[in-house]
mmCIF file of C-alpha atoms and ligand atoms in Angstrom:
data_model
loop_
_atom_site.group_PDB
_atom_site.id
_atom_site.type_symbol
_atom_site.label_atom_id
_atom_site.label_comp_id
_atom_site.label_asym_id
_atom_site.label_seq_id
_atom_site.Cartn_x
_atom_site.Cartn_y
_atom_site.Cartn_z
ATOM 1 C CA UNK A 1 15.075 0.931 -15.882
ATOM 2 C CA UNK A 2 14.123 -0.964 -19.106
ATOM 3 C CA UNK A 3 12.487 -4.520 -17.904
ATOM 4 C CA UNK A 4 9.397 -5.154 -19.215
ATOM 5 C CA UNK A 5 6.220 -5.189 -16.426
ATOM 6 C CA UNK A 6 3.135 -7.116 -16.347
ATOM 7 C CA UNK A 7 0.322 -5.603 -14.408
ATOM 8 C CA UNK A 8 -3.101 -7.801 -14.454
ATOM 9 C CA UNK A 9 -5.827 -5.774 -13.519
ATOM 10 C CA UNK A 10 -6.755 -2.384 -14.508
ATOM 11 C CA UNK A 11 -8.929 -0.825 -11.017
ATOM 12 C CA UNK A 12 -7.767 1.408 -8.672
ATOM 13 C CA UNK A 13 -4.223 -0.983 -7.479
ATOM 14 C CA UNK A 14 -3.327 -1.895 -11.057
ATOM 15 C CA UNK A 15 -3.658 1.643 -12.646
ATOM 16 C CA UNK A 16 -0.637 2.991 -9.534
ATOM 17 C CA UNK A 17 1.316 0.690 -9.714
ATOM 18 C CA UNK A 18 1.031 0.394 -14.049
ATOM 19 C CA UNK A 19 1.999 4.802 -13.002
ATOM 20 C CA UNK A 20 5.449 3.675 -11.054
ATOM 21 C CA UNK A 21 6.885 1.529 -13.563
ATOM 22 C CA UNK A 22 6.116 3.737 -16.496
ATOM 23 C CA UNK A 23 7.545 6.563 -14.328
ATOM 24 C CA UNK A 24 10.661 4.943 -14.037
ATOM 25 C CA UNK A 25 10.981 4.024 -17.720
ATOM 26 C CA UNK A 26 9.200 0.448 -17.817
ATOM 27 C CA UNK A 27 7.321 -0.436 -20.717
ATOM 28 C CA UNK A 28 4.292 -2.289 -18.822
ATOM 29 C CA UNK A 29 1.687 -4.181 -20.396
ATOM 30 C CA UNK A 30 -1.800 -3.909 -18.594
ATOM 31 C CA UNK A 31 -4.444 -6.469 -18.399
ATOM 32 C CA UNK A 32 -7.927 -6.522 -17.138
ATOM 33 C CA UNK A 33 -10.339 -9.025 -17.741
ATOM 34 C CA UNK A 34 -13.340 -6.434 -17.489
ATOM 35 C CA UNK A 35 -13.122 -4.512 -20.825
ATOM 36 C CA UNK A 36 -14.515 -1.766 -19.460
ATOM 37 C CA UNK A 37 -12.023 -1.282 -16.547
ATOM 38 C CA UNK A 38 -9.501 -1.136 -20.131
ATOM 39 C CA UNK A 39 -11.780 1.304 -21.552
ATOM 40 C CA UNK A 40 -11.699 3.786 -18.591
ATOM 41 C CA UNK A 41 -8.387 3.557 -17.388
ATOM 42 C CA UNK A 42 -6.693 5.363 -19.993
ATOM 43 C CA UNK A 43 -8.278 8.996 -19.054
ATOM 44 C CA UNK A 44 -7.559 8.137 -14.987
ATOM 45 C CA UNK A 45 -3.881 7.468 -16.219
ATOM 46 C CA UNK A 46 -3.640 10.573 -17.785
ATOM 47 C CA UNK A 47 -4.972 12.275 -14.790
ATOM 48 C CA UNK A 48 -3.018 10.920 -11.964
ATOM 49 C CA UNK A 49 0.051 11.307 -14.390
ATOM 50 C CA UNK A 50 -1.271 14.938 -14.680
ATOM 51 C CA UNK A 51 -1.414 15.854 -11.456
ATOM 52 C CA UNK A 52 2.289 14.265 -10.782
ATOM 53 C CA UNK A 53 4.058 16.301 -13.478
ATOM 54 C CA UNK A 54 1.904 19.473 -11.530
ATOM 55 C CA UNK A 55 3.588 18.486 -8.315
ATOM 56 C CA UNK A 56 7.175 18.335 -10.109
ATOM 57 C CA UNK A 57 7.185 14.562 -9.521
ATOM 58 C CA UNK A 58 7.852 13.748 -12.955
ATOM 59 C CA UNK A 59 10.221 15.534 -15.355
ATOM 60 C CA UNK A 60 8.558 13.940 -18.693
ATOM 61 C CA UNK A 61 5.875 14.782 -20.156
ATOM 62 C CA UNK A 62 2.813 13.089 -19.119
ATOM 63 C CA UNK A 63 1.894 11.832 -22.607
ATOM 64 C CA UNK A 64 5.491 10.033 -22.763
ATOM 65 C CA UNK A 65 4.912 8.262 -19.467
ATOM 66 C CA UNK A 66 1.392 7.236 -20.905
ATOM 67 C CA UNK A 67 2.525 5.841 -23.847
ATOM 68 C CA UNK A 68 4.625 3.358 -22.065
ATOM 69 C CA UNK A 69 1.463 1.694 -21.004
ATOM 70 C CA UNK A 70 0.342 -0.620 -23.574
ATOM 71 C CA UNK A 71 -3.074 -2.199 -22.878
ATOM 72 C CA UNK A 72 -3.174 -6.197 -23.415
ATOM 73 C CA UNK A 73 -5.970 -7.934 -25.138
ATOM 74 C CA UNK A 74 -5.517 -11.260 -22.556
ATOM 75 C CA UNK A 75 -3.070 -12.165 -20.150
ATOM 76 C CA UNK A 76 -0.727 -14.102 -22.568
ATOM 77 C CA UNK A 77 -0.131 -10.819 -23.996
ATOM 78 C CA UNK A 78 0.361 -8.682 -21.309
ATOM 79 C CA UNK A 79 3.281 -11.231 -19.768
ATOM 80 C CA UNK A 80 5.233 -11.808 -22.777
ATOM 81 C CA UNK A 81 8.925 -10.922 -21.674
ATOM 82 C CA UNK A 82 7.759 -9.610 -17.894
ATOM 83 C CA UNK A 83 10.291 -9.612 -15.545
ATOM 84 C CA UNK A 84 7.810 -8.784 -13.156
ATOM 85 C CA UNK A 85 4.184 -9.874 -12.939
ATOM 86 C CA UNK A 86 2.196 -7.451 -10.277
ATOM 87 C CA UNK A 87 -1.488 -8.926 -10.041
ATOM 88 C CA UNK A 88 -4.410 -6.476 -8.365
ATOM 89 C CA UNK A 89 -7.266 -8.295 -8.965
ATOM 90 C CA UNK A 90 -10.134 -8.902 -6.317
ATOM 91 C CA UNK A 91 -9.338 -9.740 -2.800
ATOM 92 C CA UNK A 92 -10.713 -13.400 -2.885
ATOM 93 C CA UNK A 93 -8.878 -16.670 -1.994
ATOM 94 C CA UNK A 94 -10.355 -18.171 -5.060
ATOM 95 C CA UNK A 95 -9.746 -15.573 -7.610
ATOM 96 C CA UNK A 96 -6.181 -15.311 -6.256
ATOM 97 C CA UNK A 97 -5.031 -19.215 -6.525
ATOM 98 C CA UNK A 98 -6.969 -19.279 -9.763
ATOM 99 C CA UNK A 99 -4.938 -16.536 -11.331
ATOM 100 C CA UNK A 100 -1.643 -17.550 -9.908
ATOM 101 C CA UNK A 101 -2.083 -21.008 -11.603
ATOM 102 C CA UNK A 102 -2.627 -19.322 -14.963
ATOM 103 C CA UNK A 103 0.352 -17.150 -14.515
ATOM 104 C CA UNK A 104 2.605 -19.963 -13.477
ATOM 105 C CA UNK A 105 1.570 -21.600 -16.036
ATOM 106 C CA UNK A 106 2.481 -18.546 -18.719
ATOM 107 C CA UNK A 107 5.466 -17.445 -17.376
ATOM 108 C CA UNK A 108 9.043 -18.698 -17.419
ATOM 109 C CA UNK A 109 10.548 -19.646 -14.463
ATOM 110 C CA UNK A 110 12.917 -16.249 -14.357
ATOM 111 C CA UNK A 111 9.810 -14.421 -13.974
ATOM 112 C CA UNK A 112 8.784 -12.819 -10.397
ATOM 113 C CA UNK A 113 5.397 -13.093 -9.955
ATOM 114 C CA UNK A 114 3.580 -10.830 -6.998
ATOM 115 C CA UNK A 115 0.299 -10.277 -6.139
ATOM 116 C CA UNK A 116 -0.333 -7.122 -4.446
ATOM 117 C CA UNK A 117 -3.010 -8.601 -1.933
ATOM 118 C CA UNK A 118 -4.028 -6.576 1.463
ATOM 119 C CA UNK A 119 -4.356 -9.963 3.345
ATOM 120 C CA UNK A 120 -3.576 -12.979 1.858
ATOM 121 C CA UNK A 121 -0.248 -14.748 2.515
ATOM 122 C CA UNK A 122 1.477 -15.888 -0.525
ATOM 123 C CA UNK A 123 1.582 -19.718 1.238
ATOM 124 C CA UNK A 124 -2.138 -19.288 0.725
ATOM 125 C CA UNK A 125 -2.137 -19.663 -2.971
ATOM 126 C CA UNK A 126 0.770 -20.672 -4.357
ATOM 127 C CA UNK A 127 1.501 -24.050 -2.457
ATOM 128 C CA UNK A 128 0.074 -26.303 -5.155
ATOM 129 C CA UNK A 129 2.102 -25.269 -7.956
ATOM 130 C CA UNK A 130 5.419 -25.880 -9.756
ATOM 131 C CA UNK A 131 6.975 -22.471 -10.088
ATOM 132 C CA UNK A 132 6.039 -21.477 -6.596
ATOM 133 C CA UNK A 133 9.570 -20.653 -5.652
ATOM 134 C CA UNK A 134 9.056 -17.596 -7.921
ATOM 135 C CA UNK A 135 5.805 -16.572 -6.190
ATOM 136 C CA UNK A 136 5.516 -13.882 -3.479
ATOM 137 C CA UNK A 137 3.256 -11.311 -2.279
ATOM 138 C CA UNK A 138 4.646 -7.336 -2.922
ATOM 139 C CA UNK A 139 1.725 -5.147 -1.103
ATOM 140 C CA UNK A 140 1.631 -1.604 -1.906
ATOM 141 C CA UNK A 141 0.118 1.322 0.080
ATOM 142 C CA UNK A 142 -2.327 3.131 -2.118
ATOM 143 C CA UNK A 143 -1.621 4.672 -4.305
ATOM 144 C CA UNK A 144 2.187 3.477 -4.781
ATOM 145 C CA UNK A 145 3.105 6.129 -7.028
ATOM 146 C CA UNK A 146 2.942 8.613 -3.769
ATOM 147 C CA UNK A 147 3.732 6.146 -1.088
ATOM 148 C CA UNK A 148 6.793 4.181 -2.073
ATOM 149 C CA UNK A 149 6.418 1.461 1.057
ATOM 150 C CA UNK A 150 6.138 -2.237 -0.656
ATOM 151 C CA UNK A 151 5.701 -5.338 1.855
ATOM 152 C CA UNK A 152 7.817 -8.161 0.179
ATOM 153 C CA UNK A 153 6.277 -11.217 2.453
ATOM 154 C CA UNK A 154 7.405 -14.400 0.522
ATOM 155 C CA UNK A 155 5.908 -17.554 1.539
ATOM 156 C CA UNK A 156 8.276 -20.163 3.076
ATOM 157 C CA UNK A 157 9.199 -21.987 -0.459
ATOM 158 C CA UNK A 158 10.071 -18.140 -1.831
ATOM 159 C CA UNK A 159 13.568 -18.625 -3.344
ATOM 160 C CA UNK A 160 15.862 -16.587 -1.913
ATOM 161 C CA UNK A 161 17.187 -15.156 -5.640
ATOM 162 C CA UNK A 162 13.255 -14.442 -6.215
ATOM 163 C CA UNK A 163 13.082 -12.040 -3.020
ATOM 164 C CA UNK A 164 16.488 -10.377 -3.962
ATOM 165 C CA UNK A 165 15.335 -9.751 -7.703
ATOM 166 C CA UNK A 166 12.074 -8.223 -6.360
ATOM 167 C CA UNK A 167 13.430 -6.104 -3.486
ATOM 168 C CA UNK A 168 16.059 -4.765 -6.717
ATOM 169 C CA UNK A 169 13.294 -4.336 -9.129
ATOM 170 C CA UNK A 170 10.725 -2.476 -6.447
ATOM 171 C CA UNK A 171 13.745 -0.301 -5.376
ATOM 172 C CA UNK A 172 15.440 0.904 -8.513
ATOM 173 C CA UNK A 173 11.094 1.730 -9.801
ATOM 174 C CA UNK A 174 11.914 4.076 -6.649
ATOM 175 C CA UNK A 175 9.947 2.440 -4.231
ATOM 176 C CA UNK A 176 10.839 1.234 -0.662
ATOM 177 C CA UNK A 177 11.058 -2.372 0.090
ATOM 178 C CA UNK A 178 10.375 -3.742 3.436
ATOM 179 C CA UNK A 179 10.792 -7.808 3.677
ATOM 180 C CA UNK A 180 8.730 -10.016 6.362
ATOM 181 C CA UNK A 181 10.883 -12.448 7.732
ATOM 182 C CA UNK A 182 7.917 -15.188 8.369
ATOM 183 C CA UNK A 183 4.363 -15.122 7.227
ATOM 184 C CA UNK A 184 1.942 -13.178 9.078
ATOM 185 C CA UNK A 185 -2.007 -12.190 8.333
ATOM 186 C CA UNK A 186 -2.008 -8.307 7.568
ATOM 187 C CA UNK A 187 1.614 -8.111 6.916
ATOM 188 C CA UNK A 188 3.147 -5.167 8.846
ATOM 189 C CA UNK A 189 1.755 -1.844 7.858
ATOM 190 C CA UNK A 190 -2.145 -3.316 8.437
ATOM 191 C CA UNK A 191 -1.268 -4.814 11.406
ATOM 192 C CA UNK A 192 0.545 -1.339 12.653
ATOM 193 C CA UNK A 193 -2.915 0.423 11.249
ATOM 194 C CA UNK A 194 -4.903 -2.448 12.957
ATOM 195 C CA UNK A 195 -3.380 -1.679 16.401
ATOM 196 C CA UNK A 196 -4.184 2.194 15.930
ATOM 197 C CA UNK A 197 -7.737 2.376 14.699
ATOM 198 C CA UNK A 198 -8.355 -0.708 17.230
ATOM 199 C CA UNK A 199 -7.117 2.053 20.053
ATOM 200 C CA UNK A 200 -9.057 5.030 17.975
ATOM 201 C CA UNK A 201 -12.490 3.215 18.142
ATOM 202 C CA UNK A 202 -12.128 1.967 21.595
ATOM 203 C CA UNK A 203 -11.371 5.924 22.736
ATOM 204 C CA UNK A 204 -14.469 7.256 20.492
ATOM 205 C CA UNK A 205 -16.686 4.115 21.708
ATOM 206 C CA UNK A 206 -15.884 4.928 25.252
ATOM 207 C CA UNK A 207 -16.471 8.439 24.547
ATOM 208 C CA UNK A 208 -13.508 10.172 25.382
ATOM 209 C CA UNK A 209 -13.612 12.173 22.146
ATOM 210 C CA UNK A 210 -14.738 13.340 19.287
ATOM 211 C CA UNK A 211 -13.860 11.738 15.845
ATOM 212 C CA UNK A 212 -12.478 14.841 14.586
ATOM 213 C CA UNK A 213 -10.317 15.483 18.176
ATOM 214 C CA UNK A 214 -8.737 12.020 17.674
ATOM 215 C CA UNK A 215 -7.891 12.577 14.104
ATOM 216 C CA UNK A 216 -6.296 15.241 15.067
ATOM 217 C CA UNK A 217 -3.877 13.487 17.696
ATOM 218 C CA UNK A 218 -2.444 11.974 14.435
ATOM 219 C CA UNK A 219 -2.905 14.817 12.118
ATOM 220 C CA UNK A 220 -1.220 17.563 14.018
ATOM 221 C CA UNK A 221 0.315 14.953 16.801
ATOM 222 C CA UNK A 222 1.915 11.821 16.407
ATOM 223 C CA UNK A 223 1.961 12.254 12.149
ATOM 224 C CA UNK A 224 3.562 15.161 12.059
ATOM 225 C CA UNK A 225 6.688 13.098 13.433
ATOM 226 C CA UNK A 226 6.167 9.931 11.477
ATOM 227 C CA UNK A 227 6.000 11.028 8.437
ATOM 228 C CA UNK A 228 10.137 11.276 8.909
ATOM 229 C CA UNK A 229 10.606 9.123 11.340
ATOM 230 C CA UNK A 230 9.006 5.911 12.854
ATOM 231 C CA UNK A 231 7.902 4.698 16.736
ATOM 232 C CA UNK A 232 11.444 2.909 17.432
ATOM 233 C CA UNK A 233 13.798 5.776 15.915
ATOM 234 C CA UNK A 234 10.982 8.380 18.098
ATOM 235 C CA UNK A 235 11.454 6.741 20.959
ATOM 236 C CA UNK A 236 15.370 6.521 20.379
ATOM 237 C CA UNK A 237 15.396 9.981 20.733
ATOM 238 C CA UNK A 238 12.505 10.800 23.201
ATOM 239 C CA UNK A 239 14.620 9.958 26.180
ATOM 240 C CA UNK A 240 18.420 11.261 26.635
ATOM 241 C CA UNK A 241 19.774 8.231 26.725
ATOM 242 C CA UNK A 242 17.901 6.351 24.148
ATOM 243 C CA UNK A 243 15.838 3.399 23.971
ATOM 244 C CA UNK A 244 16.616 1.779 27.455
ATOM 245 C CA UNK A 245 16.553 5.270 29.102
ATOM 246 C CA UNK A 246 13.068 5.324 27.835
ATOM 247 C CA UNK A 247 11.814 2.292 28.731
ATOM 248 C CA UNK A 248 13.322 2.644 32.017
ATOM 249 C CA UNK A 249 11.222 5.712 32.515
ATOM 250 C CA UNK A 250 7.847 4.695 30.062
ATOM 251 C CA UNK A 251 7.883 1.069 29.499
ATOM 252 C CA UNK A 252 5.711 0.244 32.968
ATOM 253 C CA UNK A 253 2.663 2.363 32.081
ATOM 254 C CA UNK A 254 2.643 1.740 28.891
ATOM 255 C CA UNK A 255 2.420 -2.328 29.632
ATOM 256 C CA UNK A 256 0.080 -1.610 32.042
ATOM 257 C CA UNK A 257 -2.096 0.661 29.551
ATOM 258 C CA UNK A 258 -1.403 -1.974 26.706
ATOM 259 C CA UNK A 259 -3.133 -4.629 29.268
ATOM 260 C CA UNK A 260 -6.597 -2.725 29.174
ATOM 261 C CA UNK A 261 -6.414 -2.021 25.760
ATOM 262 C CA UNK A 262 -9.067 -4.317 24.695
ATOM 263 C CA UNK A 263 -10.095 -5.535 20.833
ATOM 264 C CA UNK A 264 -13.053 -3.097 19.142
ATOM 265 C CA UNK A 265 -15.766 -4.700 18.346
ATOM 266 C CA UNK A 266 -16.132 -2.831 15.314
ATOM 267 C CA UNK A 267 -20.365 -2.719 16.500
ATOM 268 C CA UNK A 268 -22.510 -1.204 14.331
ATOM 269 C CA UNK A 269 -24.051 1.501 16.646
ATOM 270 C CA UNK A 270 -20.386 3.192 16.891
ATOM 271 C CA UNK A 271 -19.947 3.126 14.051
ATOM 272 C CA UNK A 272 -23.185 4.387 12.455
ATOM 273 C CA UNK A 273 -22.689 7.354 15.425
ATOM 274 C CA UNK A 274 -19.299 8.105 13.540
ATOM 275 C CA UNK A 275 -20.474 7.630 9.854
ATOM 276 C CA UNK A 276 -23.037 10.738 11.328
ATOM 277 C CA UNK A 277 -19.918 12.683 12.648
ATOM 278 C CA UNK A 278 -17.967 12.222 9.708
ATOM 279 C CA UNK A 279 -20.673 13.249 6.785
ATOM 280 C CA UNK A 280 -21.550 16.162 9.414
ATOM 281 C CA UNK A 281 -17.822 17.106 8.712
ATOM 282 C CA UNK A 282 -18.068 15.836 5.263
ATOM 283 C CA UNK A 283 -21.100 15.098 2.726
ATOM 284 C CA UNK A 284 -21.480 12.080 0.719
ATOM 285 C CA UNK A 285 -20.877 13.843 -2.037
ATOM 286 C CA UNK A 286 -17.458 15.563 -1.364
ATOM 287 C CA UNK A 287 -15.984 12.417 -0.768
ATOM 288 C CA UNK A 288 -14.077 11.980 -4.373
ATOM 289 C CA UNK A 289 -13.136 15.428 -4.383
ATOM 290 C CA UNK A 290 -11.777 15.254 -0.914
ATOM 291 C CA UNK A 291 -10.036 11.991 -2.181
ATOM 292 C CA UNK A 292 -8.631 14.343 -4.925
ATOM 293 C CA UNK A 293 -7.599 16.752 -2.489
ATOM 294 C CA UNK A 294 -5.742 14.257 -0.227
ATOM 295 C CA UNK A 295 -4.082 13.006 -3.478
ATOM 296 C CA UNK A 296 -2.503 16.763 -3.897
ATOM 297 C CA UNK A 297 -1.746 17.072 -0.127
ATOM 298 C CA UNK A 298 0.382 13.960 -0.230
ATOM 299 C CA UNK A 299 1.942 14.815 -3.696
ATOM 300 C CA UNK A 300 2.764 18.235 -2.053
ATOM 301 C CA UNK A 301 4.237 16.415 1.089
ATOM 302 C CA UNK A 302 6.325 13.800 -0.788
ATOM 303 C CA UNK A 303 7.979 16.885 -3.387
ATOM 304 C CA UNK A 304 8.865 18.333 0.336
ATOM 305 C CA UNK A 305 10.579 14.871 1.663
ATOM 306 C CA UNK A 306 12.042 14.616 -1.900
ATOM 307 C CA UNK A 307 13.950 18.686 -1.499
ATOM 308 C CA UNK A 308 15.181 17.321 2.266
ATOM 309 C CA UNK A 309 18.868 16.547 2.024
ATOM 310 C CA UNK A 310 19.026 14.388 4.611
HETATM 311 N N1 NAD B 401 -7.483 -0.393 -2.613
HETATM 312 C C1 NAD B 401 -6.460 -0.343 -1.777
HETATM 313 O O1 NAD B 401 -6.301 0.601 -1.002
HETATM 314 C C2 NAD B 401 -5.432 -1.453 -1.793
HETATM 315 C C3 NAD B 401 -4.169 -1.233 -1.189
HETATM 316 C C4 NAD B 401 -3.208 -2.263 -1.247
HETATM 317 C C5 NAD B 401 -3.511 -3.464 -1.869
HETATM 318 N N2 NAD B 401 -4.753 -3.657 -2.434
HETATM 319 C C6 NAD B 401 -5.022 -4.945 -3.103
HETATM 320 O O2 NAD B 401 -4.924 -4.758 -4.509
HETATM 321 C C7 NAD B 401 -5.816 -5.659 -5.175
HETATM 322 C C8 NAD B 401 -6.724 -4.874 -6.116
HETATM 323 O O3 NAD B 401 -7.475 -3.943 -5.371
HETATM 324 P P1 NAD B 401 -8.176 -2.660 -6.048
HETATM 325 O O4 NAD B 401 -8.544 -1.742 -4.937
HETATM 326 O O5 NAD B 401 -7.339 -2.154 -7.173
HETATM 327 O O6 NAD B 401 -9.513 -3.353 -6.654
HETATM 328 P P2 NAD B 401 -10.430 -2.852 -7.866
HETATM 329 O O7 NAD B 401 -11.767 -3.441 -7.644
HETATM 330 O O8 NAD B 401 -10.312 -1.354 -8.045
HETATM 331 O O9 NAD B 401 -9.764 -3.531 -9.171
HETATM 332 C C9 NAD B 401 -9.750 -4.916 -9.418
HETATM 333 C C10 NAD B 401 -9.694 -5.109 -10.930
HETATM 334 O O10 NAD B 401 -9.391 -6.488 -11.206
HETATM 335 C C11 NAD B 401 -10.129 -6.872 -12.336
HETATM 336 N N3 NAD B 401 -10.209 -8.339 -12.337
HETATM 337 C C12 NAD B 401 -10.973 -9.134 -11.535
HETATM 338 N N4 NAD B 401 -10.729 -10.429 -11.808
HETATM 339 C C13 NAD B 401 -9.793 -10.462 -12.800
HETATM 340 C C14 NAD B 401 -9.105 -11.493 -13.491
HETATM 341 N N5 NAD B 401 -9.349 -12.780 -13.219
HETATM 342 N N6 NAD B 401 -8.183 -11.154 -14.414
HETATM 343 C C15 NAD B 401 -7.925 -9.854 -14.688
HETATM 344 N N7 NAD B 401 -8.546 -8.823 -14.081
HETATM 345 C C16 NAD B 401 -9.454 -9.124 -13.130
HETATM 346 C C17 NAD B 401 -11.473 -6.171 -12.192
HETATM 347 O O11 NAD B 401 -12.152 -6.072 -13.441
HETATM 348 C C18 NAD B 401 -11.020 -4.808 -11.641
HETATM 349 O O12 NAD B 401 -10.803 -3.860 -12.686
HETATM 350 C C19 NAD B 401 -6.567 -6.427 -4.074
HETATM 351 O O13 NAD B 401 -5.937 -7.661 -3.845
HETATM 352 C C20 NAD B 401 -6.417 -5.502 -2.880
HETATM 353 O O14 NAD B 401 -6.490 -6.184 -1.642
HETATM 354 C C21 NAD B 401 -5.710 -2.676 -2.429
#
């Protein structure tokens, strides 16, 4: 892949994502506006680059990859010739609409630009200006150079050619492109998340288990499966005859259970009573190195998928 990549901001979103288009042979320019965030992310590149050649993820040499990340000294610089722009800065309605004016205002109209945003539809800050038909949002799962799912949700003025030319780019970086038909608040992987640690809390509130027991449902349960497969495809095969046989014999309870599951609350006293279970489990302290150590697990876990044939 040789198309130049813009990535504005340098934190934890910017640096991943700056990792999958290098990886796949990008030169990428990378912008912050905090100098410091410049200043630091060089040794975190190396790192996470590191610890992907480790896994067998990567068949350069980390230094190679590395060097195909140039830092920018403004944004001007770091879009020159992007057929991509990816911006990662903060998660603010302001911050997003004023950075999307600047970059439509930079870039040529050819130019994709995509903000990686958790929540923020791309109708949301694009609708005032001229090259909005270019503008879409492309939301990664952290960090994207271990989980290749991208959301492409374009708003409703998202040309057509400007969805196809992301979906190609995102793919052929190796990533996995899912597209939203409409707009919706959360996308689809929050949403699916929403709906699970809404159920989670509700259980643990309630107290029909322990933290670490309904971790564990996933963990050794239900993940185990989707890690290969999702709910629709699982339940495809969970009855004999397929979807409908399933239905048939689940779908009654599980309307009636999905009637008195109610939305969490997200109060403060459950969840100061699980903060307590979880740093029993887990000290303040371990948390970046258990970060670290999730890191490896899931580098470990994708070099599995990767050796599957089918
Ligand atoms: N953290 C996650 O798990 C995750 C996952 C998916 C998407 N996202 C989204 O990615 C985006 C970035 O999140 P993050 O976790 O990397 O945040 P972060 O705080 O680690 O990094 C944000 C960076 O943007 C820089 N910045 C702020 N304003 C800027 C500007 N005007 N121009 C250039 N740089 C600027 C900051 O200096 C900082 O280095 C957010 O929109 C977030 O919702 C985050």
């Amino acid at each position: 892949m040789n198309e130049k990549i813009a990535i504005i901001g340098a934190g934890l979103i910017g640096r991943a994502w700056a990792i999958v288009f290098a990886r796949a042979g990008c030169e990428v320019g990378l912008y912050d506006a905090a100098p410091q965030a410049l200043l630091d992310c060089q040794a975190l590149l190396l790192e996470n680059i590191s610890d992907l050649a480790e896994h067998g993820l990567i068949e350069e040499a980390p230094a190679s990859v590395l060097a195909r990340i140039r830092i920018a000294s403004s944004l001007a610089e770091a879009v020159q010739g992007a057929a991509l722009v990816q911006e990662n800065i903060r998660e603010t309605i302001e911050a997003k609409r004023e950075i999307f004016a600047a970059l439509d205002a930079l870039c040529g109209p050819e130019t994709i630009l995509a903000s990686s945003t958790s929540w923020l539809m791309a109708s949301e800050f694009s609708a005032d200006l001229a090259g909005k038909g270019r503008i879409l949002v492309g939301h990664p799962v952290n960090p994207p150079y271990l989980v290749p799912l991208v959301e492409i949700a374009p708003a409703p003025w998202t040309s057509e050619a400007a969805v196809q030319r992301a979906h190609d780019l995102y793919s052929r970086a190796g990533q996995t492109p899912v597209l939203l038909k409409k707009e919706i608040t959360g996308f689809l992987l929050n949403r699916i998340q929403g709906a699970v640690l809404n159920e989670a809390l509700n259980l643990y509130a309630e107290g029909y288990a322990s933290a670490a027991d309904l971790d564990k449902v996933m963990k050794d349960g239900l993940g185990l499966r989707w890690a290969f497969m999702g709910p629709f495809e699982t339940i495809d095969l969970n009855a004999p005859g397929g979807v409908i046989d399933y239905a048939q014999r689940y779908g009654p309870t599980y309307k009636n259970v999905a009637k008195a599951q109610l939305p969490n609350e997200w109060e403060n006293a459950v969840l100061l009573k699980l903060e307590a279970e979880r740093r029993s489990e887990l000290s303040a302290a371990e948390l970046a190195e258990r970060t670290r150590w999730r890191d490896n697990r899931l580098m470990a876990l994708v070099a599995h998928k990767r050796n599957q044939t089918n």
